[in-house]
Amino acid sequence: MSGTQLTVTLSGGGADDARAVVRALEGTFGAPDELPADENATVHMATFDGGGDASPAGSARAGAERLSAPVTVTVQGTPEAVRRASDTLTRAFTSRDDGAASGDQEQERQLLLVP
């Protein structure tokens, strides 16, 4: 797994909320495999394979989009990718850290993003 590979799972809110969260991560990780699109889905997922801004801070969009409902976001990847994603999301949205789990080479963190 590269230093920037990241899997993002989103629940709560709708497809527009999921897309807003994924777009906030694009400045740090580049474009995802695809944007969440299914309006009827209750869980959305996106995978970032790297590229994008190589700076550790990344860049959350100025004037980030607003969420219509709370969204639970789970980010999973290398510790560096998870830290960068968490930092980016906490700058872009009002958030609460709901915990982390670490493995040998991967980490997982859950955040609650609120409107």
N, CA and C of each residue as an Amber inpcrd file, in Angstrom:
protein
   345
   0.8570000  -1.1750000   0.0000000   0.0000000   0.0000000   0.0000000
   0.8970000   1.2290000   0.0000000   0.6530000   2.1460000  -0.9150000
   1.4540000   3.3620000  -0.9920000   1.1200000   4.2680000   0.1860000
   1.9510000   5.2790000   0.4050000   1.7440000   6.1940000   1.5150000
   0.4970000   7.0280000   1.3970000  -0.1240000   7.0790000   0.2260000
  -1.3040000   7.9160000   0.0630000  -2.5600000   7.1270000  -0.2730000
  -2.5090000   5.8050000  -0.3320000  -3.7200000   5.0430000  -0.6210000
  -4.6580000   5.1290000   0.5820000  -5.9290000   5.4220000   0.2960000
  -6.9000000   5.6510000   1.3540000  -8.2680000   5.1600000   0.9100000
  -8.9770000   4.4770000   1.8020000 -10.3590000   4.0810000   1.5650000
 -11.2330000   4.8730000   2.5200000 -12.2980000   5.4610000   1.9770000
 -13.2130000   6.2850000   2.7590000 -14.6050000   5.6750000   2.6650000
 -15.2170000   5.4080000   3.8110000 -16.5790000   4.8980000   3.8780000
 -17.4230000   5.9400000   4.5830000 -18.5750000   6.2690000   3.9760000
 -19.4260000   7.3370000   4.5080000 -20.8400000   6.8170000   4.7110000
 -21.4300000   7.1440000   5.8530000 -22.8330000   6.8020000   6.0990000
 -23.5160000   7.9860000   6.7530000 -24.8140000   8.0740000   6.5630000
 -25.5640000   9.2290000   7.0280000 -25.5720000  10.2630000   5.9260000
 -26.5270000  11.1310000   5.9320000 -26.6180000  12.1120000   4.8540000
 -26.9580000  11.4220000   3.5430000 -26.8430000  12.1510000   2.4550000
 -27.1500000  11.5910000   1.1490000 -25.9380000  11.5870000   0.2500000
 -26.1660000  11.2900000  -1.0170000 -25.0750000  11.2490000  -1.9860000
 -24.3920000  12.6090000  -2.1170000 -25.1630000  13.7050000  -2.0240000
 -24.5570000  15.0420000  -2.1110000 -23.5900000  15.2800000  -0.9500000
 -23.9690000  14.8360000   0.2400000 -23.0870000  14.9770000   1.3990000
 -21.8230000  14.1380000   1.2080000 -21.9800000  12.9150000   0.7270000
 -20.8280000  12.0430000   0.4850000 -19.8940000  12.6710000  -0.5410000
 -20.4500000  13.2210000  -1.6100000 -19.6220000  13.8770000  -2.6290000
 -18.8910000  15.0830000  -2.0460000 -19.5370000  15.8450000  -1.1710000
 -18.8920000  17.0070000  -0.5540000 -17.6700000  16.5750000   0.2650000
 -17.8050000  15.4860000   1.0050000 -16.6920000  14.9880000   1.8130000
 -15.5570000  14.5070000   0.9090000 -15.8990000  13.7480000  -0.1250000
 -14.8780000  13.2290000  -1.0360000 -14.1610000  14.3830000  -1.7450000
 -14.9100000  15.3870000  -2.1810000 -14.2890000  16.5340000  -2.8500000
 -13.3370000  17.2890000  -1.9180000 -13.6610000  17.3210000  -0.6170000
 -12.7740000  17.9910000   0.3390000 -11.4220000  17.2830000   0.4250000
 -11.4010000  15.9800000   0.1670000 -10.1570000  15.2090000   0.2400000
  -9.3290000  15.2650000  -1.0440000  -9.9180000  15.7350000  -2.1320000
  -9.2200000  15.7270000  -3.4190000  -7.9570000  16.5760000  -3.4230000
  -7.9290000  17.6910000  -2.6990000  -6.7380000  18.5300000  -2.6610000
  -5.5590000  17.8430000  -2.0060000  -5.8320000  16.8870000  -1.1460000
  -4.7830000  16.1600000  -0.4490000  -4.3970000  14.8790000  -1.1700000
  -5.3790000  14.1880000  -1.7510000  -5.1400000  12.8520000  -2.3070000
  -5.3410000  12.7380000  -3.8160000  -5.7480000  13.8090000  -4.4820000
  -6.0560000  13.7090000  -5.9070000  -7.4700000  13.1740000  -6.0960000
  -7.8110000  12.8770000  -7.3240000  -9.1680000  12.4100000  -7.6400000
  -9.3720000  10.9760000  -7.1390000 -10.5710000  10.6840000  -6.6270000
 -10.8640000   9.3210000  -6.1850000 -11.1490000   8.4300000  -7.3900000
 -11.3000000   7.1280000  -7.1250000 -11.6440000   6.1980000  -8.1970000
 -12.9460000   6.6110000  -8.8590000 -13.9140000   7.0680000  -8.0750000
 -15.1570000   7.6360000  -8.5910000 -15.8660000   8.3540000  -7.4530000
 -16.7230000   9.2990000  -7.8190000 -17.5040000  10.0230000  -6.8120000
 -18.7410000   9.2160000  -6.4480000 -19.1920000   9.2750000  -5.1960000
 -20.4460000   8.6150000  -4.8290000 -21.5800000   9.1290000  -5.7080000
 -22.3940000   8.2170000  -6.2300000 -23.4290000   8.6270000  -7.1720000
 -24.8070000   8.0680000  -6.8640000 -24.8940000   6.9130000  -6.2350000
 -26.1830000   6.2590000  -6.0260000 -26.9960000   7.0160000  -4.9760000
 -28.0400000   7.6900000  -5.4280000 -28.8770000   8.4950000  -4.5260000
 -29.6240000   7.6400000  -3.5010000 -29.7940000   6.3290000  -3.7650000
 -30.5390000   5.4590000  -2.8650000 -29.6530000   4.7120000  -1.8720000
 -28.3480000   4.8150000  -2.0180000 -27.4320000   4.0920000  -1.1310000
 -27.4310000   4.7110000   0.2580000 -27.2380000   3.8840000   1.2720000
 -27.1280000   4.3760000   2.6430000 -25.6630000   4.4420000   3.0790000
 -24.7880000   3.7520000   2.3470000 -23.3520000   3.7880000   2.6020000
 -22.6590000   4.0790000   1.2780000 -21.7210000   5.0120000   1.3030000
 -20.9590000   5.3780000   0.1080000 -19.4910000   5.0940000   0.3740000
 -18.7510000   4.8500000  -0.7000000 -17.3400000   4.5260000  -0.5530000
 -16.5400000   5.1950000  -1.6600000 -15.3150000   5.5690000  -1.3460000
 -14.3890000   6.1150000  -2.3470000 -12.9890000   5.6420000  -1.9900000
 -12.1880000   5.4350000  -3.0240000 -10.8050000   5.0200000  -2.8320000
  -9.9010000   6.0190000  -3.5340000  -8.8790000   6.4620000  -2.8180000
  -7.8720000   7.3550000  -3.3700000  -6.5820000   6.5540000  -3.4850000
  -5.9750000   6.5530000  -4.6680000  -4.7570000   5.7680000  -4.8830000
  -3.4910000   6.5810000  -4.8470000  -3.5810000   7.8600000  -4.5770000
  -2.3740000   8.6680000  -4.4810000  -2.4170000   9.8260000  -5.4460000
  -1.2900000  10.4570000  -5.5970000  -1.2200000  11.6350000  -6.4460000
  -1.7170000  12.8390000  -5.6720000  -2.1520000  13.8560000  -6.3630000
  -2.6740000  15.0500000  -5.7070000  -1.5660000  15.8460000  -5.0640000
  -1.9240000  16.6800000  -4.1480000  -0.9900000  17.5610000  -3.4550000
  -0.0870000  16.7370000  -2.5470000   1.1980000  16.8600000  -2.7220000
   2.1440000  16.0890000  -1.9190000   2.4500000  16.7510000  -0.5780000
   1.9440000  17.9480000  -0.3590000   2.2230000  18.6150000   0.9090000
   1.4880000  17.9070000   2.0320000   2.1210000  17.7760000   3.2080000
   1.4810000  17.0800000   4.3110000   0.1660000  17.7120000   4.7280000
   0.0470000  19.0140000   4.5900000  -1.1780000  19.6780000   5.0220000
  -2.2880000  19.5320000   4.0020000  -1.9430000  19.3410000   2.7240000
  -2.9770000  19.2610000   1.7010000  -3.6800000  20.5990000   1.6070000
  -4.8590000  20.5910000   1.0350000  -5.5990000  21.8470000   0.9670000
  -7.0870000  21.5560000   0.9460000  -7.7360000  21.8520000   2.0370000
  -9.1930000  21.7520000   2.0410000  -9.6890000  22.9170000   1.2090000
 -10.7350000  22.6990000   0.4680000 -11.2820000  23.7520000  -0.3770000
 -11.6700000  24.9630000   0.4280000 -11.3270000  26.1280000  -0.1000000
 -11.8000000  27.3500000   0.5450000 -13.3100000  27.3780000   0.4010000
 -14.0140000  27.7110000   1.4580000 -15.4690000  27.7240000   1.4030000
 -16.0260000  26.3340000   1.1610000 -15.5690000  25.3570000   1.9300000
 -16.0060000  23.9750000   1.7600000 -17.5260000  23.8940000   1.7730000
 -18.0180000  22.9070000   1.0790000 -19.4560000  22.7220000   0.9790000
 -20.0440000  22.3670000   2.3350000 -21.2900000  22.7000000   2.5010000
 -21.9860000  22.3800000   3.7520000 -22.6800000  21.0320000   3.6200000
 -22.8140000  20.3810000   4.7550000 -23.5220000  19.1040000   4.8050000
 -24.9740000  19.3500000   5.1690000 -25.8620000  18.4920000   4.6700000
 -27.2810000  18.6120000   4.9990000 -27.6520000  17.8050000   6.2390000
 -26.7840000  16.8630000   6.6170000 -27.0400000  15.9800000   7.7590000
 -25.7000000  15.4940000   8.2920000 -25.6740000  14.9730000   9.5240000
 -24.4300000  14.4000000  10.0390000 -23.9730000  13.2270000   9.1640000
 -22.6660000  13.1190000   8.9760000 -22.0830000  12.0470000   8.1680000
 -20.9930000  11.3760000   8.9910000 -21.0730000  10.0550000   9.1180000
 -20.0220000   9.2880000   9.7650000 -19.0290000   8.8700000   8.6900000
 -17.7710000   9.2160000   8.8940000 -16.7210000   8.9290000   7.9190000
 -15.6980000   8.0100000   8.5680000 -15.3970000   6.9050000   7.9080000
 -14.3210000   6.0240000   8.3380000 -13.2420000   6.0810000   7.2790000
 -12.0350000   6.4680000   7.6790000 -10.9050000   6.5020000   6.7570000
  -9.9510000   5.3870000   7.1570000  -9.4660000   4.6550000   6.1390000
  -8.5990000   3.5170000   6.3910000  -7.4420000   3.5340000   5.4080000
  -6.2360000   3.3510000   5.9230000  -5.0490000   3.3230000   5.0840000
  -3.8040000   3.3390000   5.9440000  -2.7080000   3.7970000   5.3560000
  -1.4760000   3.9080000   6.1340000  -1.6760000   4.9640000   7.2130000
  -0.8980000   4.8940000   8.2860000  -1.0520000   5.9140000   9.3350000
  -0.9050000   7.3380000   8.7880000   0.0260000   7.5670000   7.8650000
   0.2190000   8.8990000   7.2950000  -1.0110000   9.3370000   6.4980000
  -1.5660000   8.4520000   5.6840000  -2.7490000   8.8010000   4.8820000
  -3.9410000   9.0880000   5.7870000  -4.1170000   8.3010000   6.8270000
  -5.2430000   8.5050000   7.7490000  -5.0790000   9.8300000   8.4880000
  -3.8580000  10.1450000   8.9060000  -3.6170000  11.4220000   9.5850000
  -3.9150000  12.5940000   8.6500000  -3.4480000  12.5150000   7.4160000
  -3.6830000  13.5910000   6.4550000  -5.1690000  13.7480000   6.1520000
  -5.8810000  12.6310000   6.0120000  -7.3240000  12.7040000   5.7520000
  -8.0510000  13.3080000   6.9420000  -7.7030000  12.8810000   8.1360000
  -8.3430000  13.4140000   9.3440000  -8.0950000  14.9100000   9.4750000
  -6.8480000  15.3330000   9.2460000  -6.5200000  16.7590000   9.3230000
  -7.3220000  17.5570000   8.2980000  -7.4030000  17.0410000   7.0850000
  -8.1320000  17.7340000   6.0180000  -9.6120000  17.8620000   6.3630000
 -10.2160000  16.7820000   6.8310000 -11.6530000  16.8020000   7.1310000
 -11.9720000  17.6810000   8.3360000 -11.1030000  17.7060000   9.3350000
 -11.3890000  18.5440000  10.5030000 -11.2230000  20.0310000  10.1790000
 -10.4250000  20.3530000   9.1630000 -10.3330000  21.7390000   8.7160000
 -11.5420000  22.1300000   7.8600000 -12.0690000  21.1900000   7.1080000
 -13.1410000  21.5020000   6.1560000 -14.5330000  21.4690000   6.7960000
 -14.7070000  20.6850000   7.8550000 -16.0280000  20.4870000   8.4500000
 -15.9360000  20.5440000   9.9740000 -17.0610000  20.7960000  10.6170000
 -17.1460000  20.6440000  12.0620000 -17.1750000  19.1470000  12.3230000
 -16.2990000  18.6710000  13.1990000 -16.1840000  17.2200000  13.3560000
 -15.9690000  16.8140000  14.8030000 -16.2030000  15.5300000  15.0300000
 -15.9110000  14.8980000  16.3210000 -15.1440000  13.6190000  16.0190000
 -14.0480000  13.4110000  16.7010000 -13.2470000  12.2040000  16.5210000
 -13.9000000  11.0800000  17.3180000 -14.3160000  10.0230000  16.6270000
 -14.9740000   8.9030000  17.2950000 -14.0460000   7.7150000  17.5100000
 -12.7380000   7.9210000  17.3560000 -11.7900000   6.8710000  17.7050000
 -10.9950000   6.3330000  16.5370000  -9.9800000   5.5420000  16.9000000
  -9.0790000   4.9780000  15.9080000  -8.7030000   3.5640000  16.3130000
  -8.3050000   2.7910000  15.3170000  -7.7860000   1.4460000  15.5380000
  -6.5580000   1.3020000  14.6540000  -5.5140000   0.6920000  15.2050000
  -4.2780000   0.5300000  14.4530000  -3.9370000  -0.9370000  14.3000000
  -3.4490000  -1.2710000  13.1150000  -2.9220000  -2.5990000  12.8490000
  -1.4310000  -2.4880000  12.6200000  -0.8450000  -3.5380000  12.0680000
   0.6000000  -3.5270000  11.8070000   0.9970000  -2.4440000  10.8190000
   0.2540000  -2.3280000   9.7110000   0.6240000  -1.3810000   8.6730000
  -0.5220000  -0.4770000   8.2620000  -1.6640000  -0.6470000   8.8790000
  -2.8330000   0.1490000   8.5270000  -3.4320000   0.7690000   9.7710000
  -4.1670000   1.8300000   9.5280000  -4.8800000   2.4910000  10.6170000
  -6.2800000   2.8130000  10.1260000  -7.1940000   2.9040000  11.0700000
  -8.5720000   3.2810000  10.7560000  -8.9930000   4.3450000  11.7540000
  -9.6760000   5.3730000  11.2670000 -10.1790000   6.4290000  12.1400000
 -11.6070000   6.7470000  11.7330000 -12.4460000   6.9860000  12.7310000
 -13.8340000   7.3350000  12.4710000 -14.0810000   8.7550000  12.9530000
 -14.7080000   9.5590000  12.0990000 -15.0760000  10.9300000  12.4210000
 -16.5710000  11.1210000  12.1890000 -17.1730000  11.9570000  12.9960000
 -18.5490000  12.3780000  12.7530000 -18.4870000  13.8170000  12.2890000
 -18.9280000  14.0620000  11.0600000 -18.9710000  15.4200000  10.4990000
 -20.3920000  15.9340000  10.6360000 -20.5430000  17.1420000  11.1220000
 -21.8780000  17.6890000  11.3460000 -22.0680000  18.9830000  10.5360000
 -23.3280000  19.2550000  10.1530000 -23.6040000  20.4720000   9.3800000
 -23.2970000  21.7300000  10.1740000
